[in-house]
């Protein structure tokens, strides 16, 4: 939710900021803006829409430092006026924010009483006026920012640029902020590590409630006390990965196709590397897996495989529904958090609550250097490389592959798991062909007229049904509902009407008969059935070929949904990489 960047250094400041925003665009793409400082003052330019080629009307070439922001709107519509950064009335400083000022109405009315006039409908403007008010009292810019910040309630990360002191002052609280130290002495400050890749040699991850001042040097302070803190620099070995579409029309298709490689990377952990976590899992009384959205479905699949294969007592939870479980949690338990970004507010919140009960935290995260990884006792990476499309595809399957490896390693079958994943990877390579794409494109044309769809599955296919439905909702904006085959007769069947499309995920397993009979039942009531499976069957009106992945069907059977959502999205003229209303990293609650 929103990407923030600041830069002080040599070179073209505006270009550096715009490039950083482009790398973080997946964090929000309603509107964007830059504020750069030249000898003449602060220049601000804002645009509505995605950053795209990042062209500005008159970018100053002599800027010395600057800040920029890509927005996912919370308060106030998507307009140029509401876009960040916001300039103070006297044009002395500019502010950009990632978060929500929960008490902004109270602050606004108190500031209005002091004579401040509001031009935007954002909560950010409150911060601008508050800083201005504090500045009148304390005269020191960084102190004014700190004091203003102390009045804000909510998860807020802010960045400011001050003309008079030639400083960037930022505070992290809730959403991430990482300082990249460049070899030539320059400093890049960003919401995630992507803008720093290939540029910074060392980084400093700010913790919540820390304030950074960037002028000739970089200094960090505790927000509460204002006391200086030690600057912890660590090596940054995030090799620059080309963030391009590699010839594909969209990141989504590229990332779907990449899964033939990424699932293998995810299981490149040796058994020794997994051992510390395995010991902790075996010791735990109850293991909880937790995540949000797609990551919650990955957490569900991982929990299931740990139960079925490793026979461990594992319970999957939705991050935002953890509260009723908290009284049951103690230091005897372990929580495995699953996340692509490692910055999801709901997941971090759940982890924080469990941590307070003494629960051991493990995580599987895709992004390097995330808050979640840094706060985990056992931190693993899904190693899929940057996932740019807002809808998660390759991170999801990588996490499933890692979960399978973990479960199999627990029962002494580490090598076998790696070999099985290797085989699936090969099969995927054979699946991603023009023939498959054409078939799904044709299906997308056929399905475009429908608004309501259902998908049924059982056991591992149940989670696939949920994730498949989410993918289609995100990319096509169509109503696609996933449920367990077992649930059908308990109410859902009432929705089936003449021609209703119902998908069935059919594995070559003990649940095959259940899903097939569910399809037969809906067909008898007029549904048009679509079978996602390796072979055609008399119960299907339409057969959608999928790879038989055996124990790894959770990986192979989600792929047709990913592809179908992509082609159906294209059919609808949607941008699959940037679905409406969504942002990749949901850092607000
Ligand atoms: O970064 P995370 O994996 O923690 O994100 C969790 C969800 O917000 C995310 O999976 C969301 O559901 C995606 N848009 C799914 O495609």
Coordinates of C-alpha atoms and ligand atoms in Angstrom, one line a residue:
X1 CA 0.0 0.0 0.0
X2 CA 1.8 3.0 -1.3
X3 CA 5.5 3.2 -2.1
X4 CA 7.8 5.8 -0.6
X5 CA 11.2 6.8 -1.8
X6 CA 13.8 9.4 -0.9
X7 CA 17.1 10.2 -2.5
X8 CA 20.1 12.3 -1.7
X9 CA 23.2 11.9 -3.8
X10 CA 24.9 12.6 -7.1
X11 CA 23.2 12.2 -10.4
X12 CA 19.8 13.0 -11.6
X13 CA 17.6 13.0 -8.5
X14 CA 14.3 13.0 -10.3
X15 CA 15.3 10.2 -12.6
X16 CA 16.5 8.2 -9.6
X17 CA 13.2 8.7 -7.7
X18 CA 11.1 7.9 -10.7
X19 CA 13.0 4.7 -11.4
X20 CA 12.5 3.7 -7.7
X21 CA 8.8 4.3 -8.0
X22 CA 8.6 2.3 -11.1
X23 CA 10.2 -0.6 -9.3
X24 CA 7.7 -0.2 -6.4
X25 CA 4.7 0.6 -8.5
X26 CA 3.0 -2.7 -7.5
X27 CA 2.6 -1.1 -4.0
X28 CA 0.0 1.3 -5.3
X29 CA -0.9 2.7 -8.7
X30 CA -3.7 5.2 -8.3
X31 CA -1.5 8.2 -8.7
X32 CA 2.1 9.3 -8.0
X33 CA 4.2 12.3 -7.5
X34 CA 7.7 13.7 -6.8
X35 CA 9.0 16.6 -4.7
X36 CA 12.6 17.6 -5.5
X37 CA 14.6 20.4 -4.0
X38 CA 16.7 22.7 -6.2
X39 CA 18.5 25.9 -5.1
X40 CA 15.3 27.8 -6.1
X41 CA 12.9 25.8 -3.9
X42 CA 10.8 22.6 -3.9
X43 CA 9.4 21.5 -7.2
X44 CA 6.4 19.2 -7.0
X45 CA 4.7 17.3 -9.8
X46 CA 1.9 14.8 -9.5
X47 CA 0.1 12.6 -11.9
X48 CA -3.1 10.5 -11.8
X49 CA -2.8 6.8 -12.9
X50 CA 0.0 4.3 -12.9
X51 CA 3.5 5.6 -13.3
X52 CA 4.1 3.9 -16.6
X53 CA 7.1 5.5 -18.4
X54 CA 7.4 8.0 -15.6
X55 CA 7.4 11.1 -17.8
X56 CA 7.2 14.4 -16.0
X57 CA 6.4 17.8 -17.6
X58 CA 9.4 19.8 -16.4
X59 CA 11.7 17.7 -14.2
X60 CA 14.4 20.0 -12.8
X61 CA 17.9 18.7 -13.8
X62 CA 19.6 20.5 -10.9
X63 CA 17.8 18.8 -8.0
X64 CA 19.9 18.0 -5.0
X65 CA 17.6 15.7 -3.1
X66 CA 14.0 14.6 -3.2
X67 CA 11.1 12.3 -2.2
X68 CA 8.4 10.6 -4.2
X69 CA 5.4 8.5 -3.6
X70 CA 3.1 6.1 -5.5
X71 CA -0.4 6.0 -4.0
X72 CA -3.0 3.5 -3.1
X73 CA -5.8 5.8 -2.0
X74 CA -7.3 5.4 1.5
X75 CA -8.6 8.9 2.4
X76 CA -9.7 11.0 -0.4
X77 CA -10.4 10.1 -4.1
X78 CA -7.8 9.5 -6.8
X79 CA -7.0 13.1 -7.9
X80 CA -3.9 15.1 -8.5
X81 CA -4.7 17.2 -5.5
X82 CA -4.9 14.2 -3.2
X83 CA -1.7 12.6 -4.7
X84 CA 1.5 12.9 -2.6
X85 CA 3.8 14.6 -1.8
X86 CA 2.0 17.4 -0.2
X87 CA 3.7 20.8 0.1
X88 CA 3.4 23.0 3.2
X89 CA 1.6 26.3 2.8
X90 CA 4.9 28.2 2.8
X91 CA 6.4 25.7 0.4
X92 CA 9.2 25.0 2.9
X93 CA 8.7 21.3 3.1
X94 CA 6.9 18.4 1.5
X95 CA 5.4 15.2 3.0
X96 CA 4.4 11.8 1.7
X97 CA 2.8 9.1 3.8
X98 CA 2.1 5.3 3.8
X99 CA -0.6 4.4 6.3
X100 CA -3.8 5.8 7.8
X101 CA -4.0 8.6 10.4
X102 CA -6.8 7.0 12.5
X103 CA -7.4 10.2 14.5
X104 CA -7.2 12.5 11.5
X105 CA -10.7 14.0 12.1
X106 CA -9.9 15.1 15.6
X107 CA -6.5 16.5 14.5
X108 CA -8.1 18.2 11.5
X109 CA -10.7 20.0 13.6
X110 CA -8.1 21.1 16.1
X111 CA -5.8 22.4 13.3
X112 CA -8.8 24.2 11.7
X113 CA -9.4 25.9 15.0
X114 CA -5.8 27.1 14.8
X115 CA -6.5 28.6 11.4
X116 CA -5.2 25.9 9.1
X117 CA -7.1 25.5 5.9
X118 CA -7.4 22.1 4.2
X119 CA -7.1 21.8 0.4
X120 CA -7.2 18.0 0.0
X121 CA -9.4 15.2 1.4
X122 CA -6.4 13.2 2.6
X123 CA -5.4 12.4 6.1
X124 CA -1.8 13.3 5.0
X125 CA -2.6 17.0 5.0
X126 CA -3.1 16.8 8.7
X127 CA 0.5 15.7 9.1
X128 CA 1.7 18.6 6.9
X129 CA -0.1 21.2 9.1
X130 CA 0.9 19.5 12.3
X131 CA 4.5 19.7 11.3
X132 CA 4.1 23.3 10.5
X133 CA 2.5 24.0 13.8
X134 CA 5.3 22.2 15.7
X135 CA 7.9 23.9 13.6
X136 CA 6.6 27.3 14.9
X137 CA 7.2 26.0 18.4
X138 CA 10.5 24.1 18.2
X139 CA 12.2 25.6 15.1
X140 CA 14.2 22.4 14.5
X141 CA 12.7 20.6 11.5
X142 CA 13.4 17.0 12.5
X143 CA 12.1 17.7 16.0
X144 CA 8.9 19.2 14.6
X145 CA 8.4 16.0 12.5
X146 CA 9.0 13.9 15.5
X147 CA 6.6 15.8 17.7
X148 CA 3.9 15.9 15.0
X149 CA 4.3 12.2 14.5
X150 CA 3.8 11.5 18.2
X151 CA 0.3 12.9 17.9
X152 CA -0.7 10.5 15.1
X153 CA -2.6 7.3 15.9
X154 CA -2.3 4.4 13.5
X155 CA 0.3 2.6 11.4
X156 CA 2.1 5.4 9.6
X157 CA 5.3 5.7 7.8
X158 CA 6.1 9.2 6.6
X159 CA 8.8 10.9 4.6
X160 CA 9.5 14.6 4.5
X161 CA 11.8 16.9 2.5
X162 CA 12.8 20.2 4.0
X163 CA 14.1 23.1 1.9
X164 CA 15.8 25.1 4.7
X165 CA 17.9 22.3 6.3
X166 CA 18.3 20.4 3.0
X167 CA 17.2 17.3 4.9
X168 CA 15.1 14.2 4.3
X169 CA 13.4 13.2 7.6
X170 CA 11.4 10.0 7.7
X171 CA 9.7 7.8 10.4
X172 CA 8.8 4.2 10.1
X173 CA 5.8 2.8 11.9
X174 CA 3.8 -0.1 10.5
X175 CA 5.0 -0.1 6.9
X176 CA 8.6 -0.7 6.0
X177 CA 11.4 1.7 5.3
X178 CA 14.9 0.6 4.4
X179 CA 18.0 2.8 3.9
X180 CA 20.3 1.9 1.1
X181 CA 23.9 3.3 1.4
X182 CA 25.3 3.8 -2.0
X183 CA 29.0 3.4 -2.8
X184 CA 29.4 7.0 -3.7
X185 CA 28.0 8.2 -0.4
X186 CA 24.5 8.7 -1.7
X187 CA 21.5 7.5 0.2
X188 CA 18.3 5.9 -1.1
X189 CA 15.5 5.4 1.3
X190 CA 12.6 3.2 0.2
X191 CA 9.5 1.2 1.2
X192 CA 11.2 -2.0 0.0
X193 CA 14.5 -3.3 -1.2
X194 CA 13.6 -3.4 -4.9
X195 CA 14.8 0.2 -5.7
X196 CA 18.0 -0.5 -3.9
X197 CA 18.9 -3.7 -5.9
X198 CA 22.1 -3.2 -7.9
X199 CA 22.7 0.1 -6.2
X200 CA 23.2 -0.2 -2.5
X201 CA 26.1 -2.2 -1.0
X202 CA 24.8 -2.0 2.5
X203 CA 21.4 -1.3 4.0
X204 CA 19.9 -0.3 7.3
X205 CA 16.4 -1.7 8.1
X206 CA 14.6 0.8 10.2
X207 CA 12.4 -0.6 13.0
X208 CA 9.0 0.8 13.9
X209 CA 9.2 4.0 15.9
X210 CA 12.6 5.0 14.4
X211 CA 13.3 8.3 12.8
X212 CA 16.0 8.9 10.2
X213 CA 17.6 12.2 9.3
X214 CA 19.5 12.3 6.0
X215 CA 21.7 15.3 5.3
X216 CA 25.5 15.0 5.0
X217 CA 25.2 11.9 7.0
X218 CA 22.5 9.4 8.1
X219 CA 21.4 9.5 11.7
X220 CA 18.7 7.4 13.4
X221 CA 16.8 8.3 16.5
X222 CA 14.1 6.8 18.7
X223 CA 10.8 8.5 18.0
X224 CA 9.5 8.3 21.5
X225 CA 12.6 9.9 23.2
X226 CA 14.4 11.6 20.4
X227 CA 17.6 9.9 21.6
X228 CA 20.2 8.9 18.9
X229 CA 20.4 5.2 18.0
X230 CA 23.3 3.2 16.5
X231 CA 23.1 2.9 12.7
X232 CA 23.2 -0.9 11.9
X233 CA 24.4 -1.3 8.4
X234 CA 24.4 -4.8 6.9
X235 CA 25.6 -6.2 3.7
X236 CA 23.0 -6.2 1.0
X237 CA 23.4 -9.0 -1.5
X238 CA 20.3 -8.5 -3.5
X239 CA 21.6 -9.0 -6.9
X240 CA 20.0 -6.7 -9.4
X241 CA 17.3 -8.7 -11.1
X242 CA 16.0 -7.3 -14.3
X243 CA 12.5 -6.3 -13.5
X244 CA 11.1 -6.5 -17.0
X245 CA 8.5 -8.6 -18.7
X246 CA 11.1 -10.6 -20.6
X247 CA 9.1 -10.5 -23.8
X248 CA 5.8 -11.3 -22.2
X249 CA 2.9 -8.9 -22.5
X250 CA 2.4 -8.8 -18.8
X251 CA 4.3 -9.6 -15.6
X252 CA 1.5 -12.0 -14.7
X253 CA 2.0 -14.3 -17.6
X254 CA 5.8 -14.1 -17.2
X255 CA 5.5 -15.0 -13.5
X256 CA 3.1 -17.9 -14.2
X257 CA 5.5 -19.4 -16.8
X258 CA 8.4 -18.9 -14.4
X259 CA 6.9 -21.4 -12.0
X260 CA 8.7 -24.2 -13.9
X261 CA 11.9 -22.7 -12.3
X262 CA 10.8 -21.1 -9.1
X263 CA 9.3 -24.2 -7.5
X264 CA 12.8 -25.8 -7.9
X265 CA 14.5 -22.8 -6.3
X266 CA 12.1 -23.0 -3.4
X267 CA 13.2 -26.5 -2.6
X268 CA 16.9 -25.8 -2.9
X269 CA 17.2 -25.8 0.9
X270 CA 19.4 -28.7 2.2
X271 CA 18.0 -31.0 5.0
X272 CA 20.5 -29.4 7.3
X273 CA 19.2 -26.0 6.6
X274 CA 15.7 -27.1 7.5
X275 CA 16.8 -29.0 10.6
X276 CA 16.5 -26.2 13.1
X277 CA 12.9 -25.5 12.1
X278 CA 12.1 -29.3 12.1
X279 CA 13.4 -29.6 15.6
X280 CA 11.2 -26.7 16.7
X281 CA 8.2 -28.2 14.9
X282 CA 8.6 -31.6 16.6
X283 CA 8.9 -30.0 20.0
X284 CA 5.8 -27.8 19.5
X285 CA 2.5 -28.7 21.2
X286 CA 0.5 -27.0 18.5
X287 CA 1.7 -25.6 15.2
X288 CA -0.3 -22.8 13.6
X289 CA 0.1 -21.6 10.1
X290 CA -1.1 -18.1 9.2
X291 CA -1.4 -15.8 6.3
X292 CA -3.8 -13.5 4.4
X293 CA -5.4 -13.8 1.0
X294 CA -3.4 -16.1 -1.3
X295 CA -0.8 -16.6 1.5
X296 CA -3.6 -17.9 3.8
X297 CA -4.4 -20.5 1.2
X298 CA -0.7 -21.4 1.0
X299 CA -0.7 -21.6 4.8
X300 CA -3.7 -23.9 4.5
X301 CA -1.9 -26.2 2.1
X302 CA 1.2 -26.2 4.2
X303 CA -0.8 -27.1 7.3
X304 CA -2.5 -29.9 5.4
X305 CA 0.7 -31.4 4.1
X306 CA 2.3 -31.2 7.6
X307 CA -0.7 -33.0 9.0
X308 CA -1.0 -35.6 6.2
X309 CA 2.7 -36.3 5.5
X310 CA 4.5 -35.4 8.7
X311 CA 1.6 -36.3 11.1
X312 CA 2.1 -33.0 13.0
X313 CA -0.7 -31.2 14.9
X314 CA -1.1 -28.2 12.6
X315 CA -4.0 -25.8 12.5
X316 CA -4.2 -23.1 9.7
X317 CA -5.5 -19.7 10.6
X318 CA -6.4 -16.5 8.8
X319 CA -4.2 -13.8 10.1
X320 CA -7.2 -11.5 10.7
X321 CA -9.1 -14.1 12.6
X322 CA -6.4 -15.1 15.1
X323 CA -7.9 -13.5 18.2
X324 CA -10.1 -16.4 19.4
X325 CA -7.0 -18.7 19.3
X326 CA -4.8 -16.4 21.3
X327 CA -5.9 -17.6 24.7
X328 CA -4.9 -21.2 23.6
X329 CA -1.4 -20.1 22.6
X330 CA 1.7 -20.3 24.8
X331 CA 5.5 -20.7 24.6
X332 CA 4.9 -24.4 23.8
X333 CA 3.5 -23.5 20.4
X334 CA 4.9 -22.5 17.1
X335 CA 3.4 -20.2 14.4
X336 CA 4.6 -20.4 10.8
X337 CA 3.7 -17.2 9.0
X338 CA 3.4 -17.3 5.2
X339 CA 3.7 -14.2 3.1
X340 CA 5.0 -13.0 -0.3
X341 CA 5.9 -9.5 0.9
X342 CA 6.6 -10.2 4.6
X343 CA 4.9 -6.8 5.2
X344 CA 1.2 -7.6 5.3
X345 CA -0.3 -5.7 8.3
X346 CA -2.8 -8.4 9.2
X347 CA -0.1 -11.1 9.2
X348 CA 2.4 -9.0 11.1
X349 CA -0.3 -8.1 13.6
X350 CA -1.2 -11.8 14.1
X351 CA 2.5 -12.6 14.6
X352 CA 2.9 -9.8 17.1
X353 CA 0.0 -11.0 19.1
X354 CA 1.2 -14.6 19.1
X355 CA 4.7 -13.4 20.0
X356 CA 3.3 -11.6 23.1
X357 CA 2.0 -15.1 24.2
X358 CA 5.5 -16.5 23.9
X359 CA 4.9 -18.4 20.7
X360 CA 7.9 -19.3 18.6
X361 CA 7.7 -17.6 15.1
X362 CA 8.8 -19.2 11.9
X363 CA 8.2 -17.8 8.4
X364 CA 8.3 -18.4 4.7
X365 CA 8.5 -15.2 2.8
X366 CA 9.4 -14.2 -0.7
X367 CA 10.8 -10.7 -0.3
X368 CA 14.3 -10.4 1.0
X369 CA 14.8 -8.4 4.2
X370 CA 11.1 -8.1 5.1
X371 CA 9.8 -7.2 8.6
X372 CA 8.4 -10.7 9.0
X373 CA 11.6 -12.5 8.2
X374 CA 13.6 -10.2 10.5
X375 CA 11.1 -10.8 13.3
X376 CA 11.2 -14.6 13.0
X377 CA 13.3 -17.1 14.9
X378 CA 13.2 -19.4 11.9
X379 CA 13.2 -17.5 8.7
X380 CA 13.1 -19.1 5.2
X381 CA 12.7 -17.6 1.8
X382 CA 10.6 -18.9 -1.1
X383 CA 13.3 -17.7 -3.5
X384 CA 11.0 -16.9 -6.4
X385 CA 12.6 -13.5 -7.2
X386 CA 10.5 -10.3 -7.3
X387 CA 6.8 -10.9 -8.0
X388 CA 5.6 -7.8 -9.6
X389 CA 2.0 -8.7 -10.7
X390 CA -0.3 -7.8 -7.9
X391 CA -1.9 -11.2 -8.0
X392 CA 0.4 -13.8 -6.5
X393 CA 1.2 -16.8 -8.6
X394 CA 4.8 -18.0 -8.4
X395 CA 5.3 -17.0 -4.7
X396 CA 2.2 -19.2 -3.9
X397 CA 3.4 -22.3 -5.6
X398 CA 7.0 -21.8 -4.4
X399 CA 5.7 -21.7 -0.8
X400 CA 3.7 -24.9 -1.5
X401 CA 6.8 -26.6 -2.8
X402 CA 8.8 -25.5 0.2
X403 CA 6.0 -26.8 2.6
X404 CA 6.1 -30.1 0.8
X405 CA 9.9 -30.3 1.1
X406 CA 9.6 -29.5 4.8
X407 CA 7.0 -32.2 5.5
X408 CA 8.9 -34.8 3.5
X409 CA 12.2 -33.9 5.2
X410 CA 10.6 -34.5 8.6
X411 CA 9.9 -38.1 7.5
X412 CA 13.4 -38.5 6.1
X413 CA 12.5 -38.1 2.4
X414 CA 14.2 -34.8 1.6
X415 CA 15.9 -36.0 -1.6
X416 CA 12.7 -37.7 -2.8
X417 CA 10.8 -34.4 -2.4
X418 CA 13.3 -32.5 -4.4
X419 CA 13.2 -35.1 -7.1
X420 CA 9.4 -35.0 -7.2
X421 CA 9.4 -31.2 -7.5
X422 CA 12.0 -31.5 -10.2
X423 CA 9.6 -33.8 -12.1
X424 CA 6.7 -31.5 -11.7
X425 CA 8.9 -28.6 -12.9
X426 CA 9.7 -30.6 -16.1
X427 CA 6.0 -31.3 -16.7
X428 CA 5.2 -27.6 -16.3
X429 CA 7.7 -26.8 -19.0
X430 CA 5.7 -29.1 -21.3
X431 CA 2.5 -27.5 -20.2
X432 CA 3.3 -23.9 -20.9
X433 CA 2.9 -24.2 -24.7
X434 CA 1.0 -22.2 -27.3
X435 CA -1.4 -25.0 -27.5
X436 CA -2.4 -24.7 -23.8
X437 CA -2.5 -20.9 -24.1
X438 CA -4.8 -21.1 -27.2
X439 CA -7.1 -23.5 -25.5
X440 CA -7.5 -21.3 -22.4
X441 CA -7.9 -18.2 -24.6
X442 CA -10.7 -20.0 -26.4
X443 CA -12.3 -20.9 -23.0
X444 CA -12.0 -17.3 -21.9
X445 CA -14.0 -16.2 -24.9
X446 CA -16.6 -18.8 -24.1
X447 CA -16.8 -17.8 -20.4
X448 CA -16.7 -14.0 -20.8
X449 CA -20.5 -13.8 -21.0
X450 CA -20.9 -15.4 -17.5
X451 CA -20.8 -13.4 -14.3
X452 CA -21.1 -16.2 -11.7
X453 CA -18.9 -19.3 -11.4
X454 CA -18.4 -22.0 -8.9
X455 CA -15.5 -24.4 -8.3
X456 CA -15.4 -27.4 -6.2
X457 CA -12.5 -29.5 -4.8
X458 CA -11.7 -31.7 -1.9
X459 CA -8.7 -32.0 0.4
X460 CA -5.7 -30.4 -1.3
X461 CA -8.1 -29.4 -4.2
X462 CA -10.3 -27.6 -1.7
X463 CA -7.6 -25.0 -1.1
X464 CA -6.9 -24.9 -4.8
X465 CA -10.6 -24.1 -5.4
X466 CA -10.3 -21.2 -2.9
X467 CA -7.1 -19.9 -4.4
X468 CA -8.3 -20.4 -8.0
X469 CA -11.5 -18.5 -7.3
X470 CA -9.5 -15.7 -5.7
X471 CA -7.3 -15.4 -8.8
X472 CA -10.2 -15.2 -11.1
X473 CA -12.0 -12.6 -8.9
X474 CA -8.8 -10.4 -8.7
X475 CA -8.1 -10.4 -12.4
X476 CA -11.5 -10.6 -14.0
X477 CA -13.8 -8.9 -11.4
X478 CA -16.2 -11.8 -11.9
X479 CA -17.9 -13.7 -9.1
X480 CA -16.1 -17.0 -8.8
X481 CA -16.7 -19.0 -5.6
X482 CA -14.7 -21.9 -4.4
X483 CA -16.0 -24.5 -2.0
X484 CA -15.5 -28.1 -0.9
X485 CA -17.3 -30.8 -2.8
X486 CA -18.7 -31.9 0.6
X487 CA -20.4 -28.6 1.1
X488 CA -22.6 -28.8 -2.0
X489 CA -25.6 -30.5 -0.6
X490 CA -25.6 -28.3 2.5
X491 CA -26.9 -25.3 0.7
X492 CA -24.7 -24.2 -2.2
X493 CA -26.5 -26.4 -4.7
X494 CA -29.4 -24.0 -4.4
X495 CA -27.4 -21.5 -6.5
X496 CA -27.1 -23.9 -9.5
X497 CA -29.3 -22.9 -12.4
X498 CA -29.5 -23.7 -16.1
X499 CA -26.0 -23.2 -17.7
X500 CA -24.2 -22.1 -14.4
X501 CA -20.5 -22.9 -15.0
X502 CA -19.2 -25.2 -12.3
X503 CA -15.6 -26.2 -12.3
X504 CA -14.4 -29.4 -10.6
X505 CA -10.8 -30.1 -9.6
X506 CA -10.3 -33.8 -10.0
X507 CA -7.1 -35.5 -8.8
X508 CA -6.0 -39.0 -9.3
X509 CA -6.6 -39.7 -5.7
X510 CA -9.1 -41.0 -3.1
X511 CA -11.3 -37.9 -3.5
X512 CA -11.8 -38.3 -7.2
X513 CA -15.2 -40.0 -6.8
X514 CA -16.5 -37.3 -4.4
X515 CA -15.7 -34.5 -6.8
X516 CA -17.1 -36.4 -9.8
X517 CA -20.4 -37.2 -8.0
X518 CA -20.7 -33.5 -7.0
X519 CA -20.2 -32.6 -10.6
X520 CA -22.9 -35.1 -11.6
X521 CA -25.3 -33.6 -9.1
X522 CA -24.9 -30.1 -10.3
X523 CA -25.1 -31.2 -13.9
X524 CA -28.4 -32.9 -13.2
X525 CA -29.6 -29.5 -12.1
X526 CA -28.6 -27.8 -15.3
X527 CA -25.0 -26.8 -14.6
X528 CA -22.3 -26.8 -17.3
X529 CA -19.4 -28.7 -15.9
X530 CA -15.7 -28.0 -16.5
X531 CA -13.2 -30.7 -15.3
X532 CA -9.7 -29.6 -14.4
X533 CA -7.8 -32.8 -14.5
X534 CA -5.4 -34.9 -16.6
X535 CA -8.0 -36.9 -18.6
X536 CA -11.5 -36.2 -20.1
X537 CA -14.4 -37.8 -18.3
X538 CA -18.1 -38.3 -19.0
X539 CA -19.0 -35.9 -16.2
X540 CA -17.5 -33.0 -17.9
X541 CA -19.0 -30.8 -20.5
X542 CA -15.6 -29.2 -21.0
X543 CA -12.3 -30.8 -20.1
X544 CA -9.5 -28.4 -19.1
X545 CA -6.3 -30.4 -19.2
X546 CA -4.1 -30.1 -16.1
X547 CA -1.0 -32.0 -15.1
X548 CA -1.4 -35.0 -12.8
X549 CA 0.9 -33.9 -10.0
X550 CA 0.0 -36.6 -7.4
X551 CA 1.0 -35.3 -4.0
X552 CA 1.9 -32.0 -5.7
X553 CA -1.4 -31.5 -7.4
X554 CA -1.7 -28.4 -5.2
X555 CA 0.9 -26.9 -7.5
X556 CA -0.2 -28.3 -10.9
X557 CA -3.9 -27.8 -10.6
X558 CA -3.7 -24.1 -9.7
X559 CA -1.9 -23.3 -12.9
X560 CA -5.0 -23.6 -15.2
X561 CA -6.8 -21.1 -12.9
X562 CA -3.9 -18.7 -13.1
X563 CA -3.8 -18.9 -16.9
X564 CA -7.6 -18.7 -17.2
X565 CA -7.8 -15.7 -15.0
X566 CA -5.1 -14.0 -17.1
X567 CA -6.8 -14.7 -20.4
X568 CA -10.2 -13.9 -19.1
X569 CA -8.8 -10.7 -17.7
X570 CA -7.4 -9.8 -21.1
X571 CA -10.7 -10.7 -22.6
X572 CA -12.3 -8.2 -20.3
X573 CA -9.7 -5.6 -21.3
X574 CA -8.4 -5.4 -17.7
X575 CA -4.8 -4.9 -16.8
X576 CA -3.9 -8.2 -15.2
X577 CA -0.8 -6.7 -13.5
X578 CA -2.7 -4.0 -11.8
X579 CA -6.2 -5.1 -10.9
X580 CA -8.6 -2.4 -9.9
X581 CA -8.7 -1.4 -6.2
X582 CA -5.8 -3.7 -5.2
X583 CA -2.3 -3.2 -4.1
X584 CA 0.3 -5.9 -3.7
X585 CA 1.5 -5.2 -0.2
X586 CA -1.4 -4.6 2.1
X587 CA 0.4 -2.7 4.8
X588 CA -2.7 -1.1 6.4
X589 CA -5.4 -2.9 8.3
Ligands
LIG1 O1 2.4 -10.3 0.8 P1 1.4 -11.3 1.3 O2 1.6 -12.7 0.7 O3 1.4 -11.4 2.8 O4 0.0 -10.8 0.9 C1 -1.1 -11.4 1.3 C2 -2.3 -11.0 0.5 O5 -2.6 -9.7 0.5 C3 -2.1 -11.4 -1.0 O6 -1.8 -12.8 -1.1 C4 -3.3 -11.1 -1.9 O7 -4.4 -11.9 -1.5 C5 -2.9 -11.2 -3.3 N1 -3.4 -10.1 -4.1 C6 -3.2 -12.5 -3.9 O8 -3.1 -12.6 -5.3

